[in-house]
PDB file of C-alpha atoms in Angstrom:
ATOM      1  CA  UNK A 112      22.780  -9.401   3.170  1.00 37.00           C
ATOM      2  CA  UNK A 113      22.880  -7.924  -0.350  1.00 36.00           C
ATOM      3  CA  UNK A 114      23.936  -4.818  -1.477  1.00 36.00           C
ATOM      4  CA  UNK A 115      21.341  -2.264  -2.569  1.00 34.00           C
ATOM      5  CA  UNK A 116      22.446   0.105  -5.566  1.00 31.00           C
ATOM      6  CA  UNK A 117      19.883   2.447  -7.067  1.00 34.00           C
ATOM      7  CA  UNK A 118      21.459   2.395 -10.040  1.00 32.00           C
ATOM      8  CA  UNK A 119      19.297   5.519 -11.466  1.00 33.00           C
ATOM      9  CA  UNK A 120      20.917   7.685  -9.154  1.00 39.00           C
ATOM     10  CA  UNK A 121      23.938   9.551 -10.859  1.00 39.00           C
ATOM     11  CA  UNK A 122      27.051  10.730  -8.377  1.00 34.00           C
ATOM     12  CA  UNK A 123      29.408  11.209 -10.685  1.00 36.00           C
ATOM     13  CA  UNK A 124      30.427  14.735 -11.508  1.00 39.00           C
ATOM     14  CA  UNK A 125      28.560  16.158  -8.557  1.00 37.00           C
ATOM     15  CA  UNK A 126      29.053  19.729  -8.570  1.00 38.00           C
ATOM     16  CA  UNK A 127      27.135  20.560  -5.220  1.00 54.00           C
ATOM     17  CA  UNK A 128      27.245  18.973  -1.169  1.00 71.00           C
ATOM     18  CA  UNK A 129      26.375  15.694  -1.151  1.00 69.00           C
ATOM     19  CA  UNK A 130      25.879  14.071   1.965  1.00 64.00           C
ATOM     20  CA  UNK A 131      27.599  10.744   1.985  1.00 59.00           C
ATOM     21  CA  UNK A 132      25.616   8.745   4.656  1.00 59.00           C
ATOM     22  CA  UNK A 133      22.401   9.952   2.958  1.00 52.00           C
ATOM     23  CA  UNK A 134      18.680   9.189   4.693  1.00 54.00           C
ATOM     24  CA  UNK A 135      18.605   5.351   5.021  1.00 51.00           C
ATOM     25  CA  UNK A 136      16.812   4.223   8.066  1.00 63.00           C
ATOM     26  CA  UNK A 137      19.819   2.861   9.394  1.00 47.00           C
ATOM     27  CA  UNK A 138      21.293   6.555   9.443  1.00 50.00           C
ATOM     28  CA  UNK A 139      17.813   7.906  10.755  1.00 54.00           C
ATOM     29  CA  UNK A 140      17.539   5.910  13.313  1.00 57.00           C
ATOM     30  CA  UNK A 141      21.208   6.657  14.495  1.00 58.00           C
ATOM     31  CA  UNK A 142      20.732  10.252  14.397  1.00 55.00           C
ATOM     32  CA  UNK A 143      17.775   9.806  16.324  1.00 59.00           C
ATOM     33  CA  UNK A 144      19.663   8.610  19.255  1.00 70.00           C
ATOM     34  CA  UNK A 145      21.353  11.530  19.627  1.00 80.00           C
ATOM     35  CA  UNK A 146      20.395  14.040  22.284  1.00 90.00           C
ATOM     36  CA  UNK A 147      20.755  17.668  23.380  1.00 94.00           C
ATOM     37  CA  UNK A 148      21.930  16.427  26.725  1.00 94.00           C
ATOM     38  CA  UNK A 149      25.513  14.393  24.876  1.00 93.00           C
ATOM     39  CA  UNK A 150      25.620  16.617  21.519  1.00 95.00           C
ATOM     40  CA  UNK A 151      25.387  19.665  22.768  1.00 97.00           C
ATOM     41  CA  UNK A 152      26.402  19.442  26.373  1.00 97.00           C
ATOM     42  CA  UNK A 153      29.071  22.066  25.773  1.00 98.00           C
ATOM     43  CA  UNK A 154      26.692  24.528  24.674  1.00 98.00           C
ATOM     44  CA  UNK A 155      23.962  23.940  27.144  1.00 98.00           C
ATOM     45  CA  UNK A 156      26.003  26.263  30.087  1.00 98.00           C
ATOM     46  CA  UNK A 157      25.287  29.212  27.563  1.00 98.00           C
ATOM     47  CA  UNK A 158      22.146  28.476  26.877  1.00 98.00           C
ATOM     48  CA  UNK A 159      19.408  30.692  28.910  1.00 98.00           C
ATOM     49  CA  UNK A 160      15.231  31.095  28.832  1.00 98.00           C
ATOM     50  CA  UNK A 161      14.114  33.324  25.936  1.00 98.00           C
ATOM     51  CA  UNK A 162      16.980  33.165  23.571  1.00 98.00           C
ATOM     52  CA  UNK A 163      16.327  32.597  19.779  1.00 98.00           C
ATOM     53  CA  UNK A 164      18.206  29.911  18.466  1.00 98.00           C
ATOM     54  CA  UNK A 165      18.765  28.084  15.318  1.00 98.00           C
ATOM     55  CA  UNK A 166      19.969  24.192  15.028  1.00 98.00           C
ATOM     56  CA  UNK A 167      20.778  23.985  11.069  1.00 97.00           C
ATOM     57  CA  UNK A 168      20.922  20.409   9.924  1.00 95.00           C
ATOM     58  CA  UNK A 169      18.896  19.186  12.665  1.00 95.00           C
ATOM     59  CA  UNK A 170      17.826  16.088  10.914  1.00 91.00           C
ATOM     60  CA  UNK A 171      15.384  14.219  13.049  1.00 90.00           C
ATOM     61  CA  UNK A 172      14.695  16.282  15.585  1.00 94.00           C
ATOM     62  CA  UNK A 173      15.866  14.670  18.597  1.00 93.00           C
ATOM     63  CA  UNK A 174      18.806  17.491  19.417  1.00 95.00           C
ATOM     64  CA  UNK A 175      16.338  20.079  18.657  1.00 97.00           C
ATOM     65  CA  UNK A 176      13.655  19.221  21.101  1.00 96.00           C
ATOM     66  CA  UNK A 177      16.496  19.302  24.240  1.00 96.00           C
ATOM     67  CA  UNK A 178      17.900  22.934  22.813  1.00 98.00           C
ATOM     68  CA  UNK A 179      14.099  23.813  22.936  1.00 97.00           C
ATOM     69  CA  UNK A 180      13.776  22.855  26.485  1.00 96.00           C
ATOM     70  CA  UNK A 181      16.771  24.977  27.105  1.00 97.00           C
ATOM     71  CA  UNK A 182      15.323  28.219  25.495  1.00 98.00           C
ATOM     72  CA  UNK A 183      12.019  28.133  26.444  1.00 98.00           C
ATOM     73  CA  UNK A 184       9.935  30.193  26.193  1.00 98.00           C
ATOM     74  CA  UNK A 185      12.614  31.024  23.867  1.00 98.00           C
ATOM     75  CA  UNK A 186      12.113  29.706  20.039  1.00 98.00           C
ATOM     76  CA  UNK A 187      14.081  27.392  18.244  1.00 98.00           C
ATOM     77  CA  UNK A 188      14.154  27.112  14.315  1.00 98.00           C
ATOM     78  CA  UNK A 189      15.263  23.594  13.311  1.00 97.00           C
ATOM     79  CA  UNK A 190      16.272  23.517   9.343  1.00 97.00           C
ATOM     80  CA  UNK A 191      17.302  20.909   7.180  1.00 93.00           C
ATOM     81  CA  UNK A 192      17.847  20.582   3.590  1.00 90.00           C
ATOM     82  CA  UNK A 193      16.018  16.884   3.231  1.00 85.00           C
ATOM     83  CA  UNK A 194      11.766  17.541   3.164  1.00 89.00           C
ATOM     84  CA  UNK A 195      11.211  13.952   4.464  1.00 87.00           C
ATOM     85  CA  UNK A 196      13.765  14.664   7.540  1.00 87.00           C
ATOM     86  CA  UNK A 197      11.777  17.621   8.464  1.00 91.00           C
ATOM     87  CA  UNK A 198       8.622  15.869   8.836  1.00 91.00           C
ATOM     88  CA  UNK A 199      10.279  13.589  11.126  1.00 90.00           C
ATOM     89  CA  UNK A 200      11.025  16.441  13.435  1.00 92.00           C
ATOM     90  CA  UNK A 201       8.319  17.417  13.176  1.00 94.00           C
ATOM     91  CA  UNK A 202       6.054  14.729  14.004  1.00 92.00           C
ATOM     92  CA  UNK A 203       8.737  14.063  17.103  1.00 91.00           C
ATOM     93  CA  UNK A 204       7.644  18.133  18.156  1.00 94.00           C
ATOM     94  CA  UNK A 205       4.294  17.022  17.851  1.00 93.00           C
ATOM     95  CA  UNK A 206       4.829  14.126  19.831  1.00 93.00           C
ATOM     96  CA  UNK A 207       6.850  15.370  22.692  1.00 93.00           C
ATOM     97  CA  UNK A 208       4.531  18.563  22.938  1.00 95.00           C
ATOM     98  CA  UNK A 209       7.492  21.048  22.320  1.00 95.00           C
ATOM     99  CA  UNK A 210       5.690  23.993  21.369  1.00 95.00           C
ATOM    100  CA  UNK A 211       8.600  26.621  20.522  1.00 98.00           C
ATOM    101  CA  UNK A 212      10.321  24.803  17.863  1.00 97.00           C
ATOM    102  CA  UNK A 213       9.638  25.693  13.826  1.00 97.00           C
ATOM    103  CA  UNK A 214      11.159  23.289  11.900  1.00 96.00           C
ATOM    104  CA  UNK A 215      11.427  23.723   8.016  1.00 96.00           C
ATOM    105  CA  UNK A 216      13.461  23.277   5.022  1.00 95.00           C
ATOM    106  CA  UNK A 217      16.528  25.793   4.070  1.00 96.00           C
ATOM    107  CA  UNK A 218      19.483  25.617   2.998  1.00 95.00           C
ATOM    108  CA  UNK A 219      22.670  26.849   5.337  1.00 96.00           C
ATOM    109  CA  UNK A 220      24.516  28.738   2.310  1.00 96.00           C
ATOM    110  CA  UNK A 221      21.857  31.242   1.881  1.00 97.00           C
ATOM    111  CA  UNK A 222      19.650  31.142   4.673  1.00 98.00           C
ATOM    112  CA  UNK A 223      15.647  32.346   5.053  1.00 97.00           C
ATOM    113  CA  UNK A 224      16.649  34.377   7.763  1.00 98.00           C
ATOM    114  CA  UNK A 225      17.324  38.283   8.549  1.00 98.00           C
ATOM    115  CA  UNK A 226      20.728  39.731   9.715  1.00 98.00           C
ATOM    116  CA  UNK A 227      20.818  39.100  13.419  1.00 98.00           C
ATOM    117  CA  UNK A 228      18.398  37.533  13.917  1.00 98.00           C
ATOM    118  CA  UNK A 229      19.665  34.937  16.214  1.00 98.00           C
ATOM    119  CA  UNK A 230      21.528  34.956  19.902  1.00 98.00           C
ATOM    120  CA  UNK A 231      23.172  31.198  19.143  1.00 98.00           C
ATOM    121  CA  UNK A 232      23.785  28.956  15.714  1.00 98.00           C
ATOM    122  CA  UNK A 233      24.304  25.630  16.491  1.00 98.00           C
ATOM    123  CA  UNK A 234      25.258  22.564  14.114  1.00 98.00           C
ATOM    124  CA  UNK A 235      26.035  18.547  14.560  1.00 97.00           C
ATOM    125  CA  UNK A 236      28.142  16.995  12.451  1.00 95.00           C
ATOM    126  CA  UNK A 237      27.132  19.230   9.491  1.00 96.00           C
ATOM    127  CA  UNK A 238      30.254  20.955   8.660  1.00 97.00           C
ATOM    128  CA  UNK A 239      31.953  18.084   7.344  1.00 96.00           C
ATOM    129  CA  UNK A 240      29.700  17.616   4.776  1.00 93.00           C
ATOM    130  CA  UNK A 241      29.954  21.080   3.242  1.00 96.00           C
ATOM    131  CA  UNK A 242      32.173  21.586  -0.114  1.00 95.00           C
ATOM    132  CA  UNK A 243      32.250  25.380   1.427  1.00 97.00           C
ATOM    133  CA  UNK A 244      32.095  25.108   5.503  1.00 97.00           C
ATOM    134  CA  UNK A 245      33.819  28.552   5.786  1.00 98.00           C
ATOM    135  CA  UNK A 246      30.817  30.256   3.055  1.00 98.00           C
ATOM    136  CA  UNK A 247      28.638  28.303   5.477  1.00 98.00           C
ATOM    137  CA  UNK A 248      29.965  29.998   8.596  1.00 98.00           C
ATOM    138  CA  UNK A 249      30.126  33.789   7.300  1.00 98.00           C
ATOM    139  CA  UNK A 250      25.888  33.229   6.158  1.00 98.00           C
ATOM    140  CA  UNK A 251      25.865  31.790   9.775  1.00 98.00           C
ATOM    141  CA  UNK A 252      27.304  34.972  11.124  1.00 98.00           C
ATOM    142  CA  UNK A 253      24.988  37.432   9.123  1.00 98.00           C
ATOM    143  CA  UNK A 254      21.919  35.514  10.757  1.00 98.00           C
ATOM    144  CA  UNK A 255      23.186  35.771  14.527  1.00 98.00           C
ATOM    145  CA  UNK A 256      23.131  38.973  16.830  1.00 98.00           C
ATOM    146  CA  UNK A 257      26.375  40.975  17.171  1.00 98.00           C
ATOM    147  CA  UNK A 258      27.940  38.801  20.063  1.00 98.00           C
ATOM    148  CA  UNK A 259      25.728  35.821  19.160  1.00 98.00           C
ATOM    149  CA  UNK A 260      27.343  32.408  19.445  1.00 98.00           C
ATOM    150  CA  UNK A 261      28.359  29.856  17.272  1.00 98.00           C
ATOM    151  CA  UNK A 262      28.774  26.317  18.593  1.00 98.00           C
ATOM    152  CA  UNK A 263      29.543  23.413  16.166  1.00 98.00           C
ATOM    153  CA  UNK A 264      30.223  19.707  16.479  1.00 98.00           C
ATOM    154  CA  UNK A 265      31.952  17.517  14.190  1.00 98.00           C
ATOM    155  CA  UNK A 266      33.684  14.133  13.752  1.00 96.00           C
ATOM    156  CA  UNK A 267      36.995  13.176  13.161  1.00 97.00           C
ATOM    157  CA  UNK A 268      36.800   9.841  11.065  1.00 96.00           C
ATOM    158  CA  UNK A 269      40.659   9.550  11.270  1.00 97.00           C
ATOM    159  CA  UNK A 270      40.412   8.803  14.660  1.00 97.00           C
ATOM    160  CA  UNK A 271      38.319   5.613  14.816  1.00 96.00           C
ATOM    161  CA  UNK A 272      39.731   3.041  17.086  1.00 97.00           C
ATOM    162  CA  UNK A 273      39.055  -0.502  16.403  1.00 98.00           C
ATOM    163  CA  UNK A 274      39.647  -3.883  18.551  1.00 98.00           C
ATOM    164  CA  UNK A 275      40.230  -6.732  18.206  1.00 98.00           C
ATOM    165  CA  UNK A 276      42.399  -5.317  14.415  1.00 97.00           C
ATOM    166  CA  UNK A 277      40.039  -6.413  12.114  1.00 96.00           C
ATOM    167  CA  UNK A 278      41.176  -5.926   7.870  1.00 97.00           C
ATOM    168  CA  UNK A 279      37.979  -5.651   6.639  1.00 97.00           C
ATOM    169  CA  UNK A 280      37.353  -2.758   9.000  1.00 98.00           C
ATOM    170  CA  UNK A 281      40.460  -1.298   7.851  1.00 97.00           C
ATOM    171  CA  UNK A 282      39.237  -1.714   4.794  1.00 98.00           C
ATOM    172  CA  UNK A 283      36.047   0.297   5.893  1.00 97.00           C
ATOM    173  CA  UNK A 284      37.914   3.587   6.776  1.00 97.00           C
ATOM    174  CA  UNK A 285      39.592   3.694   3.712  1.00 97.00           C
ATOM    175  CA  UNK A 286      36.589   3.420   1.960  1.00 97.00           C
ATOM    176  CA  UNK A 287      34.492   6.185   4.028  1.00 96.00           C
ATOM    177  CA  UNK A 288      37.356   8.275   3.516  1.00 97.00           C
ATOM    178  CA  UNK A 289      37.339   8.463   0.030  1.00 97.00           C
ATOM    179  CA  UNK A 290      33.953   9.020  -0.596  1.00 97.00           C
ATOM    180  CA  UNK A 291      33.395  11.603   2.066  1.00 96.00           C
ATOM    181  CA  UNK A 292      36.319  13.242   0.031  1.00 96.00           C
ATOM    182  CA  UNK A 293      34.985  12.306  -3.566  1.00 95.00           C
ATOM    183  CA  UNK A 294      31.626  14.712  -2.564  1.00 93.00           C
ATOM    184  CA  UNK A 295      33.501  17.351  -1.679  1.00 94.00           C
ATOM    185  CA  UNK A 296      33.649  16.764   2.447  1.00 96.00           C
ATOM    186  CA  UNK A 297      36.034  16.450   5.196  1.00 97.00           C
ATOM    187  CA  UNK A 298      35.462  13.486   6.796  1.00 97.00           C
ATOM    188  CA  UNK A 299      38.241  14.198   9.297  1.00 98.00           C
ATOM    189  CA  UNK A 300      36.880  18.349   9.951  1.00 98.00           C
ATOM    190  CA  UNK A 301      37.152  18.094  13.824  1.00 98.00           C
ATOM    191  CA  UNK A 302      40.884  19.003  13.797  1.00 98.00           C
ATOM    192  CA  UNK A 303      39.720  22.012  11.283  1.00 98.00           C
ATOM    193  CA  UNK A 304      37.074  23.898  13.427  1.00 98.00           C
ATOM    194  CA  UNK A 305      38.949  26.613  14.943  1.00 98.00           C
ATOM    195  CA  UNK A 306      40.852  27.601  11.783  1.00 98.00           C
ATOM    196  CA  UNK A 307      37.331  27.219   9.226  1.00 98.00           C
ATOM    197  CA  UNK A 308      35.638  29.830  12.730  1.00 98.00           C
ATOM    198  CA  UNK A 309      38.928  32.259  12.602  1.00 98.00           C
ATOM    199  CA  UNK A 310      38.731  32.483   8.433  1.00 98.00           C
ATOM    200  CA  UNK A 311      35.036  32.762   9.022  1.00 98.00           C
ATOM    201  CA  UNK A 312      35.869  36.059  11.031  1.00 98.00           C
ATOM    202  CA  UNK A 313      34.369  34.416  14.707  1.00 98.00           C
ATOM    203  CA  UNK A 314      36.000  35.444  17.728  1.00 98.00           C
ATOM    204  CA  UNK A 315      36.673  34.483  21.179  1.00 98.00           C
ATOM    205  CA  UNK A 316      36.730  30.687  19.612  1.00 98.00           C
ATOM    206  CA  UNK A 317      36.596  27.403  22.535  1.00 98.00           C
ATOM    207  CA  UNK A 318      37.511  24.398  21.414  1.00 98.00           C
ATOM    208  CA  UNK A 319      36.605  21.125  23.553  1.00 98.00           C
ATOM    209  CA  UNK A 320      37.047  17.796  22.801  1.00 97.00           C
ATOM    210  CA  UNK A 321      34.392  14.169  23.341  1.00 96.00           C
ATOM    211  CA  UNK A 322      35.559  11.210  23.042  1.00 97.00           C
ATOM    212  CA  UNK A 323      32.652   8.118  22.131  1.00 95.00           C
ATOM    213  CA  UNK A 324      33.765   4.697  23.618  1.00 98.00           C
ATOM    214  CA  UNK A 325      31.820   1.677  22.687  1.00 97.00           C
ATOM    215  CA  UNK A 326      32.133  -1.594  24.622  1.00 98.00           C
ATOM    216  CA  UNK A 327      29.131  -2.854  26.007  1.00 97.00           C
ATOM    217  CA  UNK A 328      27.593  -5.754  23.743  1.00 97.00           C
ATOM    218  CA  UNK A 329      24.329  -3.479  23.228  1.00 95.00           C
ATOM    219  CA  UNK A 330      26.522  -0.788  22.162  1.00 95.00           C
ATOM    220  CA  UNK A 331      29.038  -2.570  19.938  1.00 97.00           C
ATOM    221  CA  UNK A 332      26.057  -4.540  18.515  1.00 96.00           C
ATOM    222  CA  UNK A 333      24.335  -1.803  17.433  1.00 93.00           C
ATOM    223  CA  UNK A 334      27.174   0.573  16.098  1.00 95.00           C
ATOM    224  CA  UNK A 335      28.357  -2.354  14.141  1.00 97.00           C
ATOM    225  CA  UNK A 336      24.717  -3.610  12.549  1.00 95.00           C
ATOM    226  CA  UNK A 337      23.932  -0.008  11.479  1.00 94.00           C
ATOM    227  CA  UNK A 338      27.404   0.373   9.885  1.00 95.00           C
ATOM    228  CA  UNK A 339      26.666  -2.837   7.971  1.00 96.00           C
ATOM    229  CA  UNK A 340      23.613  -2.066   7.103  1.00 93.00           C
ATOM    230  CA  UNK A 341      24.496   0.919   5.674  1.00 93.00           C
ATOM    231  CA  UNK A 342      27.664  -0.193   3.411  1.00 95.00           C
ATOM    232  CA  UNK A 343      25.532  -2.054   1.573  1.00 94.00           C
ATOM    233  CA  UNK A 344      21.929  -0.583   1.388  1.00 91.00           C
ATOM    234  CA  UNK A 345      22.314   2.951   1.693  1.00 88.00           C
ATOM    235  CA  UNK A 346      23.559   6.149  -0.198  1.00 91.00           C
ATOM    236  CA  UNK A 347      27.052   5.526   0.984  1.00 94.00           C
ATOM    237  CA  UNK A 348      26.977   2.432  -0.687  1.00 94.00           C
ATOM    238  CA  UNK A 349      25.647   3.659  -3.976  1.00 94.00           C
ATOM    239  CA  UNK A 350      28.434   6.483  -4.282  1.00 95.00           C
ATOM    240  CA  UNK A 351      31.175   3.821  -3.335  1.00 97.00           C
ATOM    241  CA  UNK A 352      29.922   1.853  -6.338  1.00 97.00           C
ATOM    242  CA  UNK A 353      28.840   4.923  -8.702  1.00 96.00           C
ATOM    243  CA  UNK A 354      32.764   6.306  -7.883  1.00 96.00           C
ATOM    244  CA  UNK A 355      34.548   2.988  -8.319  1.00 97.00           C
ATOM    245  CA  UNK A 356      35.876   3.029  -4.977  1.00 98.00           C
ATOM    246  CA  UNK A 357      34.272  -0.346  -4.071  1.00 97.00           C
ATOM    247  CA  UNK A 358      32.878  -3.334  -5.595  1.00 97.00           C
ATOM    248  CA  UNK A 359      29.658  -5.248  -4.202  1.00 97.00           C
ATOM    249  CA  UNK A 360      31.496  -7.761  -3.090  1.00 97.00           C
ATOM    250  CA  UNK A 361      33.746  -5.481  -1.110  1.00 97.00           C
ATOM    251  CA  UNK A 362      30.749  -4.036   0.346  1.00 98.00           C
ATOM    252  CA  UNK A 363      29.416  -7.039   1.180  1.00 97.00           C
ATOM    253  CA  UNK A 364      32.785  -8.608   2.624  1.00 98.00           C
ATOM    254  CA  UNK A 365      32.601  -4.733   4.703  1.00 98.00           C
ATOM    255  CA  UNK A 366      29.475  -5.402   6.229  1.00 97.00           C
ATOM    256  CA  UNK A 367      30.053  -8.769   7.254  1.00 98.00           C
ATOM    257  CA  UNK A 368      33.283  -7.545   9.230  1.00 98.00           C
ATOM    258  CA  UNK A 369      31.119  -4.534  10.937  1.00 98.00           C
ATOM    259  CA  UNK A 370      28.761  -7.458  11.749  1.00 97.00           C
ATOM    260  CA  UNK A 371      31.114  -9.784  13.482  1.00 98.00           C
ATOM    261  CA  UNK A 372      33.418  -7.873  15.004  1.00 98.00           C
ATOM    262  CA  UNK A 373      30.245  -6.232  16.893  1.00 98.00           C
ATOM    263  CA  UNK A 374      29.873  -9.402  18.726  1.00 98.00           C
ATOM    264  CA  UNK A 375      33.266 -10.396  19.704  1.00 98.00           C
ATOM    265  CA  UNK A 376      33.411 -10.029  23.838  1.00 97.00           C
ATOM    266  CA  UNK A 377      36.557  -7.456  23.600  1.00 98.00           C
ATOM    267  CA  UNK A 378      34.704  -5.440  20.761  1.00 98.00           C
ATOM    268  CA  UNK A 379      36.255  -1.952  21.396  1.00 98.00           C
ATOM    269  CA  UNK A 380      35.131   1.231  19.337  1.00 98.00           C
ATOM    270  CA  UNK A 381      36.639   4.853  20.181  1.00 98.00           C
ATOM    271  CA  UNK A 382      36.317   8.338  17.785  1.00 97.00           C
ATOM    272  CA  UNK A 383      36.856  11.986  18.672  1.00 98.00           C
ATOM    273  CA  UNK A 384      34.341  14.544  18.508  1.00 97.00           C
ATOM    274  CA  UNK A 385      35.463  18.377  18.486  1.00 98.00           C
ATOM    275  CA  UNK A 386      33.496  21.078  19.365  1.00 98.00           C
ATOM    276  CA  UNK A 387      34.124  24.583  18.793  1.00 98.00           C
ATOM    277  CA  UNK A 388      32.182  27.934  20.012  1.00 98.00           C
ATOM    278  CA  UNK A 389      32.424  31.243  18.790  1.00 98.00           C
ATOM    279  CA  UNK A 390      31.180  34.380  18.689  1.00 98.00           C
ATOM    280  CA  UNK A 391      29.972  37.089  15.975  1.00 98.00           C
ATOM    281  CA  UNK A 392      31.948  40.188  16.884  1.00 96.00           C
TER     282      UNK A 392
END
């Protein structure tokens, strides 16, 4: 394993959102894991036939597709900033025969959109990224119908749980941390969501709580090989470089760590996930 710096690329001095874990296959491929069914199973209750709905940052696809079987004959719009992530969803439309999805490229502080336009706004682990999540929120607002809903989902970083204690792993958090802070996120922005929807000006605001346990070997295996994989050949690793936050062999030493530790028999991996739902007044 080697690490993987685009050297071109410039971080420094970044003046707008930059998404830490960038588009690496080994994000991809996580993201397209995830399902409606687990990432949005506290919004599904509200969800009924016919509503409009939008799923900003909806990467992949893979959420998308389960919020469209929700809504139907309702229509979903998925949006993403990345033009190569929007042709993954959607190819995946394509190929699971969803017909009432649109999926193109926006971006979430000054949306394509009218003024209430939507019944429901929904977002995974987007908000965290933002330099401006509450700007994000009020454009949010002007796009949904007066009572529409907002429901968001977002990591806590802060709250990762590793066993057996592992140093290098340690070393990992730290590391995350500081570059999810050095482009202008909030890696830890679950505990935030109900006070970035009350600034916003959302009411009626639900907060819930999910809590990801990993301990299976084909769970622990693969959690751990993408997290190596990505220290050291994607964007996270680049901006850990480009900030001086890590060296290569740090990296490295990182991914090794992620590596064994994912195939110890009493590998244990825990994090929070907080979701929040409100509602345009």
């Amino acid at each position: 394993m080697c690490v993987n710096w685009a050297a071109g690329r410039q971080y420094i001095g970044v003046t707008s959102d930059t998404y830490t874990h960038g588009h690496h296959p080994s994000v991809v491929g996580q993201h397209a894991r995830r399902t409606a069914g687990e990432a949005a199973a506290f919004l599904l209750p509200h969800l009924r036939p016919g509503m409009r709905l939008l799923d900003f940052g909806c990467g992949p696809g893979s959420i998308t597709v389960g919020l469209a079987e929700a809504v139907a004959p309702g229509i979903v719009s998925g949006i993403d900033i990345v033009p190569d992530v929007i042709e993954q969803a959607r190819a995946l439309t394509a190929e699971r025969g969803v017909e009432n999805v649109e999926i193109a490229v926006d971006n979430v502080y000054e949306l394509s959109f009218a003024d209430g336009e939507f019944d429901v706004a929904y977002g995974h682990q987007v908000l965290q990224h933002l330099a401006r999540p509450i700007d994000a929120l009020a454009e949010l607002k002007r796009v949904l119908k007066s009572g529409g809903l907002l429901a968001v989902r977002d990591g806590d970083y802060a709250s990762m749980m590793v066993a057996p204690d592992d140093p290098g792993l340690d070393r990992f958090f730290a590391v995350y941390q500081a570059v999810a802070r050095r482009n202008g996120g909030e890696p830890n922005a679950g505990r935030y969501l109900r006070g970035w929807l009350q600034e916003a000006g959302y009411e009626e605001i639900e907060v819930s709580a999910q809590t990801w346990v990993y301990t299976s070997i084909e769970d622990t295996t693969n959690w751990g090989d993408s997290w190596a994989e990505r220290v050291t050949n994607s964007t996270l690793a680049e901006q850990a470089l480009a900030y001086g936050i890590a060296s290569p062999d740090e990296l490295e030493s990182i991914g090794v760590a992620w590596r064994e530790w994912a195939r110890k028999p009493d590998a244990f991996f825990s994090m929070i996930h907080v979701a929040a739902l409100g509602r345009r007044p």
